Amino acid sequence: MEPRLVGPGPYRATRLWNEIIELFRAGMPLRKHRCRFKSYDRCFKASEAVDCLHELLGSNQNFGPEVTRNQTVKLLKKFLKNHVIEDIKGRWGKEDFQDDGHLYRFPPSSPLKPYPKKPSCGKEVIKFPDWNESKPGTSQEHIPVKSVTMNSEMWYKRHSIAIGEVPACKLVFRRELTQTNIEEIWKSMTLSRLQKVLGLDSLDEVLDTKVVNSKHIVQNAYNVNKQGIVILEDKSKELPHWILSAMKCLANWPSCSDLKQPTYSGFERDVFKTIVDYFGQMKEPLLTFHFFDVFVSVLGLLQKHSKAVEALQISCLLLPPENRKRLQLLVRMMARISFNKDLPPLSETVRTRTLMVQAFSRCILCSKDEIDLDELLAAKLVSFLMDNYQEILSVPSTLKSSIEEHIVHLQRVQIKYAGADTDATIHPLSFCHQISTDEFEYQRTTGSQEPLAALLEEIAMNNEISVKDKKKQLKQFQKSYPEVYRVRFPTPETEAVLFPEKTKQKPPILMWALKKPFQPFHRTRSFRM
């Protein structure tokens, strides 16, 4: 069984769990082992299971080579707890799996996890103001409205066929958008873009849109400093000063601006432990429980780098401002520590980058309900965040520009035609249905040929233009609409009626020409010099 990329969508964590189980059962070698003078068929050692599963996860594009052996052992503990594996005596249900020589086997049937039935969130209807309502005290009655009829001369100059009359129109003054209107537009267009990037038919299965706060989106987009860090309106939600000082110390090591230079060995490890303890005691991860499924779905796009970055940009824009700011500061510190060669190692056994992922992944992303793969999924996301934090944690410029342009458009004065409920600049949604051939022919004839026939009649009866221009216009009309022309002028005689022939007078015969009859040519004698 070949591993496959599990794309974004609902229940992605469950789908990954089921796939890993199937791959592990198909790829784990089984053979006979002896234990305490007894032989057991089709089983494996714990260390062999760790080797096999670790290699499987590292080569799987859903997880990648950054999965550690320790994470693999934790996953096998969950396998034992959920009866994916059992010991040779049939015991399971506890997480007492160790990377040693104990023997385990697969049960006769390893049930896959069923997909949970989530209650339907219901689509939230975003109500926009009625743009057609005029401002209070403003009347449209005094605006002169004049019907314009396009004659044949105007048609000829524009080289196009005018159909009927240009309807009456009037200017529509829009109401000024309130802050609430703008926030609702930001929410609607942001969620619409996220759905498109994820390639989903609906966000209902991965996000309850009712929990998305439109004020948070606008604040995250505009209340930022020069570095793009969110500026909080409520200063009580800021990080404590001592934590900020500790984070700056490690991020800018050895140039510590807020703290004095350390005077003892291991100072940097104590500072790091202080930061880990502070973020570890949070009751909810920075990406919040509500958005867990959204970020897990984004992990399915990591093979498409640009799409993954955009999806994470938009998803992080939905966070509460205080969470977004803490995420920005924390991930920036993690990235700087990972690439800082001047900083002494913070662990004797684990690389600095791996240590960053292990220490902070759970405080960044985890599920409210225990999910067996949340640690691996969080590690994958945090690694991607560290590598691309400058792009991901910035405001998506394309989205911001499109929303601002849309808001400006809604505030413009629009032209509204009589009998039309939509703006001239906005194309309304239209739907079509199949009709018969006869009905189509009837609509085509009555809908287009009658106005054209009226225009042709106007050209034919127009005596204000010269005969030359009239012939030229009729010829052009005949070339463009031969059927309409043939109905009006079925024979050349009907066309000739428009141009009566003038009687031509014969020139008088010259009398001198009659007096001299035709003389034949005679050769004359030439003179020689």
XYZ file of C-alpha atoms in Angstrom:
529
model
C 0.000 0.000 0.000
C 1.494 3.296 -1.103
C 1.164 6.388 1.139
C -0.914 9.193 -0.290
C -1.262 12.858 0.480
C -4.367 13.543 2.526
C -5.634 16.914 1.333
C -7.642 19.548 3.200
C -11.182 18.839 4.235
C -13.299 17.673 7.156
C -11.998 15.027 9.595
C -8.480 15.194 8.191
C -6.952 14.041 11.500
C -9.213 10.959 11.517
C -8.394 10.194 7.902
C -4.668 10.402 8.670
C -5.062 8.129 11.716
C -6.822 5.472 9.650
C -4.251 5.658 6.868
C -1.279 5.325 9.231
C -2.880 2.244 10.810
C -3.411 0.640 7.413
C 0.153 1.423 6.310
C 1.621 0.147 9.576
C -0.321 -3.132 9.463
C 0.674 -3.649 5.825
C 4.356 -2.760 6.272
C 5.275 -4.225 9.671
C 7.246 -7.500 9.240
C 5.833 -10.381 11.282
C 7.788 -13.473 12.257
C 8.196 -16.108 14.979
C 9.749 -15.016 18.286
C 10.591 -16.899 21.487
C 9.834 -15.580 24.942
C 10.372 -17.554 28.147
C 10.826 -20.914 26.390
C 7.697 -20.402 24.317
C 7.321 -19.545 20.634
C 4.884 -16.963 19.284
C 3.993 -16.698 15.610
C 3.302 -13.508 13.648
C 4.523 -11.022 16.224
C 7.200 -8.315 16.530
C 9.455 -6.690 19.096
C 8.654 -3.215 20.426
C 11.936 -1.839 19.080
C 11.171 -3.313 15.659
C 7.792 -1.574 15.678
C 9.474 1.740 16.521
C 11.961 1.291 13.661
C 9.254 0.427 11.161
C 6.777 3.151 12.158
C 9.488 5.815 12.424
C 10.666 5.060 8.898
C 7.084 5.003 7.650
C 6.264 8.404 9.163
C 9.497 9.954 7.942
C 8.857 8.920 4.351
C 5.186 9.936 4.450
C 4.614 13.371 2.917
C 1.827 14.036 5.416
C 4.394 14.079 8.263
C 7.948 14.270 6.925
C 11.460 13.486 8.112
C 11.296 15.744 11.182
C 9.293 13.148 13.127
C 11.477 12.009 16.024
C 11.835 8.535 17.492
C 10.379 9.802 20.743
C 7.233 10.980 18.922
C 7.003 7.560 17.274
C 7.074 5.854 20.674
C 4.278 8.130 21.894
C 2.186 7.207 18.861
C 2.727 3.483 19.506
C 1.542 4.027 23.078
C -1.694 5.385 21.640
C -1.842 2.412 19.289
C -1.693 0.120 22.311
C -4.318 2.135 24.170
C -6.723 2.033 21.181
C -6.149 -1.703 20.509
C -4.335 -1.167 17.223
C -1.727 -3.500 18.746
C -1.702 -5.802 21.793
C 0.918 -7.736 23.669
C 1.356 -11.444 23.063
C -1.008 -12.224 25.950
C -3.782 -10.128 24.408
C -3.518 -7.187 26.851
C -4.156 -3.607 25.706
C -5.775 -0.354 26.912
C -2.790 1.195 28.735
C -0.050 3.472 27.403
C 2.815 1.401 28.818
C 4.588 0.742 25.532
C 8.384 1.084 25.727
C 11.150 1.018 23.136
C 12.485 -2.386 24.236
C 12.273 -6.096 23.422
C 8.724 -6.837 24.558
C 6.632 -8.724 22.029
C 3.454 -7.378 20.434
C 1.075 -8.459 17.713
C -1.879 -7.179 15.732
C -5.357 -8.185 16.915
C -7.493 -10.200 14.462
C -9.295 -7.010 13.460
C -8.033 -3.503 13.967
C -11.094 -1.277 13.702
C -10.539 2.067 12.055
C -11.945 5.171 13.640
C -15.392 6.206 12.366
C -15.808 9.739 11.160
C -17.499 11.820 13.854
C -20.888 13.289 13.128
C -20.555 16.970 13.805
C -23.707 19.022 14.201
C -24.392 21.259 11.254
C -23.179 24.751 12.018
C -25.596 26.380 9.641
C -24.519 28.997 7.166
C -24.427 32.468 8.596
C -26.119 34.982 6.359
C -24.164 38.225 6.183
C -26.625 41.092 5.929
C -25.443 44.058 3.946
C -27.079 47.516 3.894
C -29.673 48.260 1.226
C -27.527 50.177 -1.239
C -30.542 51.371 -3.262
C -31.922 53.436 -0.398
C -31.103 57.100 -0.705
C -29.729 59.238 2.062
C -32.309 60.713 4.421
C -33.610 63.965 3.025
C -32.339 63.261 -0.483
C -34.879 62.975 -3.291
C -34.368 61.683 -6.813
C -37.436 63.366 -8.247
C -35.697 66.610 -9.192
C -33.094 64.870 -11.334
C -34.049 65.293 -15.015
C -34.249 61.974 -16.833
C -34.282 61.976 -20.616
C -34.746 59.062 -22.973
C -32.128 58.894 -25.705
C -32.947 57.373 -29.091
C -30.024 56.271 -31.225
C -30.583 57.261 -34.859
C -28.935 55.858 -37.930
C -26.277 58.522 -38.064
C -25.097 57.811 -34.512
C -25.171 54.101 -35.261
C -23.036 54.524 -38.368
C -20.463 56.693 -36.626
C -20.025 54.116 -33.862
C -19.914 51.186 -36.289
C -22.422 49.216 -34.248
C -26.078 48.249 -34.343
C -28.230 49.899 -31.700
C -31.136 47.860 -30.424
C -34.123 49.841 -29.303
C -33.883 52.847 -26.994
C -31.463 53.627 -24.226
C -33.613 53.403 -21.089
C -34.005 56.211 -18.643
C -31.458 56.307 -15.856
C -30.780 58.140 -12.635
C -27.980 58.603 -10.130
C -28.164 56.544 -6.959
C -26.481 58.017 -3.909
C -25.286 55.320 -1.530
C -25.573 55.427 2.189
C -22.308 55.905 3.993
C -20.925 52.564 5.201
C -20.810 52.129 8.940
C -17.970 50.417 10.782
C -20.234 47.405 11.277
C -20.852 47.205 7.520
C -17.114 47.289 6.818
C -16.395 44.582 9.386
C -19.089 42.327 7.901
C -17.619 42.800 4.423
C -14.163 41.893 5.729
C -15.504 38.727 7.359
C -17.506 37.628 4.338
C -14.730 38.163 1.784
C -12.038 36.689 4.062
C -13.971 33.456 4.648
C -14.844 33.252 0.953
C -11.174 33.494 0.018
C -10.183 30.889 2.623
C -12.765 28.463 1.253
C -11.427 28.970 -2.277
C -7.785 28.443 -1.272
C -8.646 25.259 0.648
C -10.626 24.024 -2.351
C -13.705 23.160 -0.269
C -17.348 23.353 -1.271
C -18.161 24.731 2.165
C -16.369 25.694 5.375
C -19.136 24.202 7.513
C -17.284 20.945 8.218
C -14.029 22.605 9.332
C -15.221 25.871 10.872
C -18.226 27.305 12.639
C -18.344 30.722 10.993
C -20.433 32.100 13.844
C -17.395 32.063 16.142
C -15.406 34.210 13.706
C -15.300 37.742 15.083
C -15.279 40.358 12.318
C -13.778 42.964 14.659
C -10.751 40.736 15.202
C -10.114 40.491 11.457
C -10.196 44.268 10.960
C -8.027 44.920 14.015
C -5.442 42.346 12.912
C -5.346 43.933 9.456
C -4.945 47.582 10.460
C -3.742 47.898 14.072
C -0.129 46.902 13.455
C 3.267 48.514 13.952
C 6.090 48.875 11.423
C 7.154 45.253 11.985
C 3.603 43.999 11.377
C 3.042 43.086 15.051
C -0.503 43.629 16.282
C -1.082 46.636 18.550
C -3.583 45.673 21.239
C -6.294 48.106 22.293
C -6.633 46.391 25.672
C -3.196 46.715 27.269
C -4.144 44.316 30.062
C -3.889 41.444 27.556
C -0.240 42.150 26.774
C 2.467 39.644 27.705
C 4.083 40.329 31.084
C 7.170 42.499 30.843
C 9.426 39.846 32.361
C 8.388 37.288 29.730
C 9.002 39.806 26.930
C 12.436 40.521 28.379
C 13.257 36.806 28.537
C 12.118 36.253 24.943
C 14.130 39.235 23.680
C 17.179 37.970 25.569
C 17.232 34.619 23.747
C 16.084 36.037 20.408
C 18.891 38.627 20.372
C 21.577 36.574 22.087
C 24.250 37.580 22.996
C 23.050 41.189 22.635
C 20.618 41.218 25.542
C 19.177 44.711 25.842
C 16.751 44.219 28.752
C 18.856 41.869 30.846
C 22.415 42.086 32.014
C 24.959 39.712 30.551
C 24.734 36.333 32.365
C 27.353 35.603 34.982
C 26.918 31.845 35.337
C 26.891 28.813 33.066
C 23.472 27.564 32.014
C 21.816 30.983 32.329
C 20.315 30.718 28.829
C 18.744 27.323 29.705
C 17.061 28.782 32.769
C 15.657 31.645 30.700
C 14.371 29.163 28.120
C 12.738 27.010 30.802
C 10.981 30.095 32.171
C 9.480 30.841 28.747
C 8.436 27.209 28.212
C 6.729 27.070 31.605
C 4.788 30.280 30.971
C 3.373 29.199 27.611
C 2.828 25.646 28.839
C 0.369 26.720 31.532
C -2.065 28.336 29.067
C -5.554 26.813 29.139
C -6.032 27.136 25.371
C -3.489 27.027 22.513
C -2.675 30.198 20.611
C -4.495 28.960 17.503
C -7.536 28.251 19.725
C -9.658 25.115 19.863
C -12.235 26.561 17.458
C -9.767 26.774 14.578
C -8.079 23.383 15.071
C -9.796 21.717 12.101
C -9.003 24.679 9.844
C -5.265 24.537 10.541
C -5.210 20.746 10.235
C -6.855 21.137 6.823
C -4.187 23.640 5.787
C -1.552 20.963 6.445
C -2.887 19.156 3.387
C -1.590 22.017 1.230
C 2.036 22.018 2.379
C 3.143 20.426 -0.883
C 1.818 23.551 -2.639
C 3.930 26.153 -0.890
C 2.250 29.356 -2.085
C -1.260 28.057 -1.369
C -0.254 26.836 2.086
C 1.254 30.226 2.942
C -1.867 32.082 1.783
C -4.194 29.709 3.643
C -2.206 30.180 6.867
C -2.107 33.951 6.352
C -5.890 34.085 6.164
C -6.433 31.576 8.983
C -4.161 33.512 11.355
C -6.078 36.674 10.489
C -9.146 35.129 12.191
C -7.419 34.808 15.577
C -8.142 37.087 18.526
C -5.619 39.977 18.387
C -3.918 38.985 21.663
C -3.420 35.415 20.381
C -2.083 36.656 17.053
C 0.406 38.969 18.759
C 1.675 36.243 21.088
C 2.005 33.875 18.144
C 3.985 36.469 16.201
C 6.395 37.086 19.064
C 6.787 33.412 19.989
C 7.384 32.043 16.483
C 9.808 34.872 15.679
C 11.767 34.028 18.836
C 11.771 30.312 17.962
C 13.060 30.981 14.454
C 15.822 33.296 15.661
C 16.956 30.855 18.340
C 17.071 28.015 15.806
C 19.381 29.949 13.473
C 21.490 31.637 16.165
C 24.924 29.991 16.096
C 26.163 32.166 18.968
C 23.598 30.763 21.401
C 24.907 27.817 23.439
C 22.961 24.539 23.044
C 19.820 24.485 25.123
C 19.857 20.676 25.358
C 22.573 18.062 25.467
C 20.647 15.465 23.462
C 18.212 17.354 21.163
C 19.020 19.760 18.368
C 17.881 23.327 18.997
C 15.344 23.364 16.175
C 13.800 20.059 17.290
C 13.730 21.348 20.850
C 11.775 24.433 19.749
C 9.166 22.285 18.010
C 8.808 19.855 20.920
C 8.645 22.598 23.551
C 6.049 24.869 21.944
C 4.026 22.826 19.445
C 1.316 21.909 21.946
C 0.840 25.475 23.170
C 0.396 26.573 19.538
C -1.942 23.846 18.225
C -3.883 21.089 19.940
C -7.428 19.779 20.021
C -9.910 20.292 22.828
C -10.846 16.621 22.558
C -7.853 14.301 22.681
C -6.834 13.366 19.142
C -4.161 10.729 18.765
C -2.233 12.502 16.009
C -2.458 16.066 17.298
C 1.174 16.089 18.475
C 2.529 15.034 15.077
C 0.210 17.428 13.256
C 1.193 20.305 15.546
C 4.893 19.572 15.020
C 4.396 19.628 11.246
C 2.581 22.963 11.370
C 5.038 24.613 13.768
C 7.989 23.590 11.593
C 6.358 25.208 8.581
C 5.527 28.308 10.625
C 9.149 28.705 11.721
C 10.427 28.468 8.157
C 7.914 30.964 6.737
C 6.841 33.086 9.707
C 7.550 36.454 8.044
C 5.101 35.743 5.216
C 2.504 33.811 7.187
C 2.182 36.258 10.072
C 1.884 39.316 7.835
C -1.378 40.756 6.523
C -2.232 39.217 3.105
C -1.810 42.225 0.807
C -3.837 40.830 -2.097
C -6.853 40.121 0.100
C -6.593 43.503 1.794
C -6.435 45.362 -1.531
C -9.416 43.511 -3.011
C -11.574 44.205 0.060
C -10.613 47.887 0.134
C -11.394 48.247 -3.578
C -14.766 46.578 -3.047
C -15.609 48.951 -0.186
C -14.643 51.990 -2.280
C -16.817 50.682 -5.113
C -19.810 50.336 -2.801
C -19.423 53.959 -1.685
C -19.421 55.372 -5.225
C -22.453 57.042 -6.798
C -23.959 54.487 -9.174
C -26.084 54.712 -12.336
C -29.395 52.898 -12.115
C -31.595 52.267 -15.153
C -35.360 52.410 -14.979
C -36.859 49.035 -14.148
C -33.482 47.592 -13.138
C -32.788 46.419 -9.608
C -29.037 46.085 -10.042
C -26.229 48.510 -10.651
C -24.775 49.161 -14.053
C -21.353 48.180 -12.790
C -22.409 44.959 -11.037
C -23.318 41.915 -13.068
C -26.262 40.146 -11.419
C -26.401 36.425 -11.066
C -28.298 34.811 -13.903
C -29.623 31.304 -14.329
C -30.608 29.520 -17.505
C -32.777 26.556 -18.381
C -33.115 24.445 -21.482
C -35.767 25.388 -24.060
C -36.989 23.782 -27.272
C -35.631 24.628 -30.712
C -38.909 26.228 -31.797
C -39.015 28.437 -28.730
C -35.427 29.464 -29.298
C -36.142 30.442 -32.892
C -39.186 32.433 -31.795
C -37.205 34.278 -29.111
C -34.368 34.932 -31.512
C -36.728 36.354 -34.125
C -38.894 38.479 -31.858
C -36.102 39.511 -29.546
C -33.523 40.729 -32.039
C -34.938 41.062 -35.557
C -37.780 43.451 -34.774
C -35.540 46.243 -33.424
C -33.122 45.676 -36.312
C -35.957 45.877 -38.804
C -37.028 49.192 -37.277
C -33.500 50.517 -37.582
C -33.289 49.394 -41.218
C -36.544 51.166 -41.971
C -35.162 54.347 -40.416
C -32.091 54.174 -42.631
C -34.207 53.563 -45.718
C -36.571 56.453 -45.017
C -33.935 58.963 -43.957
C -33.864 61.736 -46.574
C -31.368 63.883 -44.708
C -28.353 61.878 -45.815
C -26.942 61.676 -49.320
C -27.736 58.806 -51.652
C -24.116 57.711 -51.505
C -24.114 57.504 -47.711
C -27.475 55.738 -47.676
C -26.259 53.083 -50.096
C -23.136 52.643 -48.041
C -25.098 52.178 -44.825
C -27.545 49.769 -46.435
C -24.694 47.737 -47.847
C -23.064 47.493 -44.428
C -26.398 46.507 -42.846
C -26.964 43.858 -45.523
C -23.546 42.402 -44.845
C -24.148 42.237 -41.067
C -27.793 41.116 -41.052
C -28.669 39.532 -44.410
C -31.885 37.875 -43.144
C -33.376 41.109 -41.852
C -32.344 42.885 -45.032
C -33.881 40.178 -47.251
C -37.256 40.517 -45.516
C -37.348 44.261 -46.188
C -35.908 44.088 -49.703
C -36.797 40.657 -51.150
C -36.036 41.669 -54.750
C -33.721 44.207 -56.392
C -36.789 46.086 -57.585
C -37.910 46.846 -54.022
C -34.470 48.213 -53.277
C -34.406 50.241 -56.480
C -37.519 52.113 -55.413
C -35.415 54.008 -52.911
C -33.166 55.291 -55.663
C -35.243 56.444 -58.699
C -33.231 56.782 -61.885
C -32.760 60.245 -63.363
C -33.455 60.803 -67.166
C -30.233 61.555 -68.959
C -30.174 64.056 -71.919
C -28.274 63.008 -75.019
C -25.600 65.485 -76.155
C -26.401 67.370 -79.427
C -24.900 66.063 -82.641
C -22.262 68.344 -84.099
C -23.223 69.570 -87.581
C -19.666 69.751 -88.834
C -19.226 66.078 -88.251
C -22.088 65.314 -90.725
C -20.709 67.563 -93.459
C -17.429 65.668 -93.687
C -17.852 62.028 -94.558
C -15.346 59.476 -93.472
C -12.122 59.736 -95.423
C -9.982 56.602 -95.849
C -6.338 56.722 -95.005
C -3.898 57.265 -97.882
C -0.174 56.704 -97.735
C 1.766 59.791 -98.641
C 5.196 60.042 -100.107
C 7.858 60.675 -97.563
C 10.575 63.201 -98.090
C 14.089 62.138 -97.741
C 16.607 64.482 -96.304
